[in-house]
């Protein structure tokens, strides 16, 4: 658990994500608004239009988004490098 993500801004979330070792294949990022909504929108470049539209409206408390990254290593993650696959609120 990384406690520095509590009320973190998108830049801090990005810094944490790119520091993850390449041996890690999957990450569950749990954070708070407004940072997590902003970060998810910053990451997302593509996906079904209804999911992209839903993501644009932001996260309600307890919401979750499933993103697939188009990067070969965590250190390569940047803006618009993800596709949204699911959204639940």
Coordinates of N, CA, C and O in Angstrom, one line a residue:
X1 N 0.8 -1.2 0.0 CA 0.0 0.0 0.0 C 0.9 1.2 0.0 O 1.9 1.3 0.7
X2 N 0.5 2.2 -0.8 CA 1.3 3.4 -0.9 C 0.4 4.5 -0.4 O -0.5 5.0 -1.0
X3 N 0.7 5.0 0.8 CA -0.2 6.0 1.5 C 0.0 7.4 0.9 O -0.9 8.2 1.1
X4 N 1.0 7.6 0.1 CA 1.1 8.9 -0.5 C 0.1 9.2 -1.6 O 0.0 10.3 -2.1
X5 N -0.7 8.2 -2.0 CA -1.8 8.4 -3.0 C -3.1 9.0 -2.4 O -4.0 9.3 -3.1
X6 N -3.1 9.1 -1.0 CA -4.3 9.7 -0.4 C -4.4 11.1 -0.8 O -3.4 11.9 -0.6
X7 N -5.4 11.5 -1.5 CA -5.7 12.9 -2.0 C -4.5 13.3 -3.0 O -4.3 14.5 -3.1
X8 N -3.9 12.4 -3.6 CA -2.8 12.7 -4.6 C -3.3 13.4 -5.8 O -4.5 13.1 -6.2
X9 N -2.5 14.2 -6.4 CA -2.8 14.8 -7.7 C -2.4 13.8 -8.8 O -1.6 12.8 -8.6
X10 N -2.8 14.0 -10.1 CA -2.5 13.1 -11.2 C -1.0 13.0 -11.4 O -0.5 11.9 -11.7
X11 N -0.2 14.0 -11.2 CA 1.3 13.9 -11.3 C 1.9 12.9 -10.3 O 2.8 12.2 -10.7
X12 N 1.4 13.0 -9.1 CA 1.9 12.0 -8.1 C 1.5 10.6 -8.4 O 2.3 9.7 -8.2
X13 N 0.3 10.4 -8.9 CA -0.2 9.1 -9.3 C 0.7 8.5 -10.5 O 1.1 7.4 -10.5
X14 N 1.0 9.4 -11.4 CA 1.8 9.0 -12.5 C 3.2 8.6 -12.0 O 3.8 7.6 -12.5
X15 N 3.8 9.4 -11.1 CA 5.1 9.1 -10.6 C 5.1 7.7 -9.9 O 6.1 7.0 -10.1
X16 N 4.1 7.4 -9.2 CA 4.0 6.1 -8.6 C 3.9 5.0 -9.6 O 4.6 4.0 -9.5
X17 N 3.1 5.2 -10.6 CA 2.9 4.2 -11.6 C 4.2 3.9 -12.4 O 4.5 2.7 -12.6
X18 N 4.9 4.9 -12.8 CA 6.1 4.7 -13.6 C 7.2 4.1 -12.8 O 8.2 3.6 -13.3
X19 N 7.1 4.1 -11.5 CA 8.2 3.6 -10.6 C 8.0 2.1 -10.3 O 8.8 1.5 -9.6
X20 N 6.9 1.5 -10.8 CA 6.6 0.1 -10.5 C 7.6 -0.8 -11.3 O 7.8 -0.5 -12.5
X21 N 8.1 -1.8 -10.7 CA 9.1 -2.7 -11.4 C 8.4 -3.4 -12.6 O 7.2 -3.7 -12.5
X22 N 9.2 -3.6 -13.6 CA 8.6 -4.2 -14.8 C 8.2 -5.6 -14.6 O 7.4 -6.2 -15.4
X23 N 8.6 -6.3 -13.5 CA 8.2 -7.6 -13.2 C 6.7 -7.7 -12.8 O 6.1 -8.8 -12.8
X24 N 6.2 -6.6 -12.4 CA 4.8 -6.5 -12.0 C 3.9 -6.4 -13.2 O 4.1 -5.5 -14.0
X25 N 2.9 -7.3 -13.3 CA 2.1 -7.3 -14.5 C 0.8 -6.6 -14.4 O 0.2 -6.2 -15.4
X26 N 0.2 -6.5 -13.2 CA -1.1 -5.9 -13.0 C -1.1 -5.0 -11.8 O -0.4 -5.4 -10.8
X27 N -1.8 -3.9 -11.8 CA -1.8 -3.0 -10.7 C -3.3 -2.6 -10.4 O -4.0 -2.3 -11.4
X28 N -3.6 -2.5 -9.2 CA -4.9 -2.0 -8.7 C -4.6 -0.7 -8.0 O -3.9 -0.6 -7.0
X29 N -5.0 0.4 -8.6 CA -4.7 1.8 -8.1 C -6.0 2.2 -7.4 O -7.1 2.4 -8.0
X30 N -5.9 2.5 -6.1 CA -7.0 3.0 -5.3 C -6.6 4.3 -4.8 O -5.6 4.5 -4.1
X31 N -7.4 5.3 -5.2 CA -7.1 6.7 -4.8 C -8.4 7.5 -4.7 O -9.5 6.9 -4.8
X32 N -8.3 8.8 -4.4 CA -9.5 9.6 -4.2 C -9.6 10.7 -5.2 O -8.7 11.0 -5.9
X33 N -10.8 11.2 -5.3 CA -11.1 12.4 -6.2 C -10.6 13.7 -5.5 O -10.6 13.8 -4.3
X34 N -10.3 14.7 -6.3 CA -10.5 14.7 -7.8 C -9.4 14.0 -8.6 O -9.5 13.8 -9.8
X35 N -8.3 13.7 -7.9 CA -7.1 13.2 -8.6 C -7.3 11.9 -9.4 O -6.8 11.9 -10.5
X36 N -8.0 10.9 -8.9 CA -8.2 9.7 -9.6 C -9.0 9.9 -10.9 O -8.7 9.3 -11.9
X37 N -10.0 10.7 -10.9 CA -10.8 11.0 -12.1 C -9.9 11.7 -13.1 O -10.0 11.4 -14.3
X38 N -9.2 12.7 -12.7 CA -8.3 13.4 -13.6 C -7.2 12.5 -14.2 O -7.0 12.6 -15.4
X39 N -6.7 11.7 -13.4 CA -5.6 10.8 -13.8 C -6.1 9.8 -14.8 O -5.5 9.5 -15.9
X40 N -7.3 9.2 -14.5 CA -7.9 8.2 -15.5 C -8.2 8.9 -16.8 O -7.9 8.3 -17.9
X41 N -8.7 10.1 -16.8 CA -9.0 10.8 -18.1 C -7.7 11.1 -18.8 O -7.6 11.0 -20.0
X42 N -6.6 11.5 -18.1 CA -5.3 11.8 -18.7 C -4.7 10.5 -19.3 O -4.1 10.6 -20.4
X43 N -4.9 9.4 -18.7 CA -4.4 8.1 -19.2 C -5.1 7.6 -20.5 O -4.5 7.0 -21.3
X44 N -6.4 7.9 -20.5 CA -7.3 7.2 -21.5 C -7.3 7.9 -22.9 O -7.5 9.0 -23.0
X45 N -7.0 7.0 -23.9 CA -7.0 7.5 -25.3 C -8.1 6.9 -26.1 O -8.5 7.5 -27.1
X46 N -8.6 5.7 -25.7 CA -9.5 5.0 -26.5 C -10.4 4.1 -25.7 O -10.2 3.9 -24.5
X47 N -11.4 3.5 -26.4 CA -12.3 2.6 -25.8 C -13.7 2.8 -26.3 O -13.9 3.8 -27.1
X48 N -14.7 2.0 -26.0 CA -16.0 2.2 -26.4 C -16.5 3.6 -26.0 O -16.3 4.0 -24.9
X49 N -17.2 4.2 -26.9 CA -17.7 5.6 -26.7 C -18.5 5.8 -25.4 O -18.3 6.8 -24.7
X50 N -19.3 4.8 -25.1 CA -20.1 4.9 -23.9 C -19.3 4.9 -22.6 O -19.6 5.6 -21.6
X51 N -18.2 4.1 -22.6 CA -17.3 4.1 -21.5 C -16.4 5.4 -21.4 O -16.2 5.9 -20.3
X52 N -15.9 5.9 -22.5 CA -15.2 7.1 -22.6 C -16.1 8.2 -22.1 O -15.6 9.1 -21.2
X53 N -17.3 8.3 -22.5 CA -18.2 9.3 -22.1 C -18.5 9.2 -20.6 O -18.5 10.3 -19.9
X54 N -18.6 8.0 -20.1 CA -18.9 7.8 -18.6 C -17.6 8.3 -17.8 O -17.8 8.9 -16.8
X55 N -16.5 8.0 -18.3 CA -15.2 8.4 -17.6 C -15.1 9.9 -17.6 O -14.7 10.4 -16.6
X56 N -15.5 10.6 -18.7 CA -15.5 12.0 -18.7 C -16.3 12.7 -17.6 O -16.0 13.8 -17.2
X57 N -17.3 12.0 -17.2 CA -18.2 12.6 -16.1 C -17.6 12.4 -14.7 O -18.1 13.0 -13.8
X58 N -16.5 11.7 -14.6 CA -15.8 11.5 -13.3 C -16.3 10.3 -12.5 O -17.2 9.6 -12.9
X59 N -15.6 10.1 -11.4 CA -15.9 9.0 -10.5 C -16.8 9.3 -9.4 O -16.5 10.3 -8.7
X60 N -17.9 8.6 -9.2 CA -18.7 8.7 -8.0 C -17.9 8.0 -6.9 O -17.0 7.1 -7.2
X61 N -18.2 8.2 -5.6 CA -17.6 7.4 -4.6 C -17.8 5.9 -4.8 O -18.9 5.5 -5.1
X62 N -16.7 5.2 -4.7 CA -16.8 3.7 -4.9 C -16.7 3.3 -6.3 O -16.7 2.1 -6.6
X63 N -16.6 4.2 -7.3 CA -16.5 3.8 -8.7 C -15.2 3.1 -9.0 O -14.2 3.3 -8.3
X64 N -15.2 2.4 -10.1 CA -14.0 1.7 -10.6 C -13.9 1.7 -12.1 O -14.9 1.6 -12.8
X65 N -12.7 1.8 -12.6 CA -12.5 1.8 -14.1 C -11.4 0.7 -14.3 O -10.5 0.6 -13.6
X66 N -11.6 0.0 -15.4 CA -10.6 -1.0 -15.9 C -10.0 -0.4 -17.1 O -10.6 -0.2 -18.1
X67 N -8.6 -0.2 -17.0 CA -7.9 0.4 -18.1 C -6.8 -0.6 -18.5 O -6.2 -1.3 -17.7
X68 N -6.6 -0.7 -19.8 CA -5.5 -1.6 -20.4 C -4.5 -0.6 -21.0 O -4.8 0.3 -21.8
X69 N -3.2 -0.7 -20.5 CA -2.2 0.2 -21.0 C -1.5 -0.3 -22.2 O -1.3 -1.5 -22.4
X70 N -1.2 0.6 -23.1 CA -0.5 0.3 -24.3 C 1.0 0.7 -24.2 O 1.5 1.5 -24.9
X71 N 1.6 0.1 -23.2 CA 3.0 0.4 -22.9 C 3.7 -0.9 -22.6 O 3.1 -1.8 -21.9
X72 N 5.0 -1.1 -23.0 CA 5.7 -2.3 -22.7 C 6.2 -2.4 -21.3 O 6.6 -3.5 -20.8
X73 N 6.4 -1.3 -20.6 CA 6.9 -1.2 -19.3 C 6.1 -0.1 -18.5 O 5.7 0.9 -19.1
X74 N 6.0 -0.2 -17.2 CA 5.4 0.8 -16.4 C 6.1 2.2 -16.6 O 5.4 3.2 -16.7
X75 N 7.4 2.2 -16.8 CA 8.1 3.4 -17.0 C 7.7 4.1 -18.3 O 8.1 5.3 -18.5
X76 N 7.1 3.4 -19.2 CA 6.7 4.0 -20.5 C 5.3 4.6 -20.5 O 4.8 5.1 -21.5
X77 N 4.6 4.5 -19.4 CA 3.2 5.0 -19.3 C 3.2 6.5 -19.4 O 4.0 7.1 -18.7
X78 N 2.4 7.0 -20.3 CA 2.2 8.5 -20.4 C 0.8 8.8 -20.8 O -0.1 7.9 -20.8
X79 N 0.6 10.1 -21.0 CA -0.8 10.5 -21.4 C -1.3 9.8 -22.6 O -0.6 9.5 -23.5
X80 N -2.6 9.4 -22.5 CA -3.3 8.8 -23.6 C -2.7 7.4 -24.0 O -2.7 7.1 -25.1
X81 N -2.1 6.7 -23.0 CA -1.6 5.4 -23.3 C -2.4 4.2 -22.8 O -2.0 3.1 -22.7
X82 N -3.7 4.5 -22.5 CA -4.6 3.4 -22.0 C -5.9 3.4 -22.8 O -6.3 4.4 -23.4
X83 N -6.5 2.2 -22.8 CA -7.8 2.0 -23.3 C -8.7 1.7 -22.2 O -8.4 0.8 -21.4
X84 N -9.9 2.3 -22.1 CA -10.9 1.9 -21.0 C -11.6 0.7 -21.5 O -12.1 0.6 -22.6
X85 N -11.7 -0.3 -20.6 CA -12.4 -1.6 -20.9 C -13.7 -1.8 -20.1 O -14.5 -2.6 -20.4
X86 N -13.8 -1.0 -18.9 CA -15.0 -1.2 -18.1 C -15.1 0.0 -17.2 O -14.1 0.6 -16.8
X87 N -16.3 0.3 -16.7 CA -16.5 1.3 -15.7 C -17.7 0.9 -14.9 O -18.8 0.5 -15.4
X88 N -17.6 1.0 -13.6 CA -18.6 0.6 -12.6 C -18.8 1.7 -11.6 O -17.8 2.2 -11.0
X89 N -20.0 2.1 -11.4 CA -20.3 3.1 -10.3 C -21.6 2.8 -9.6 O -22.3 1.9 -9.9

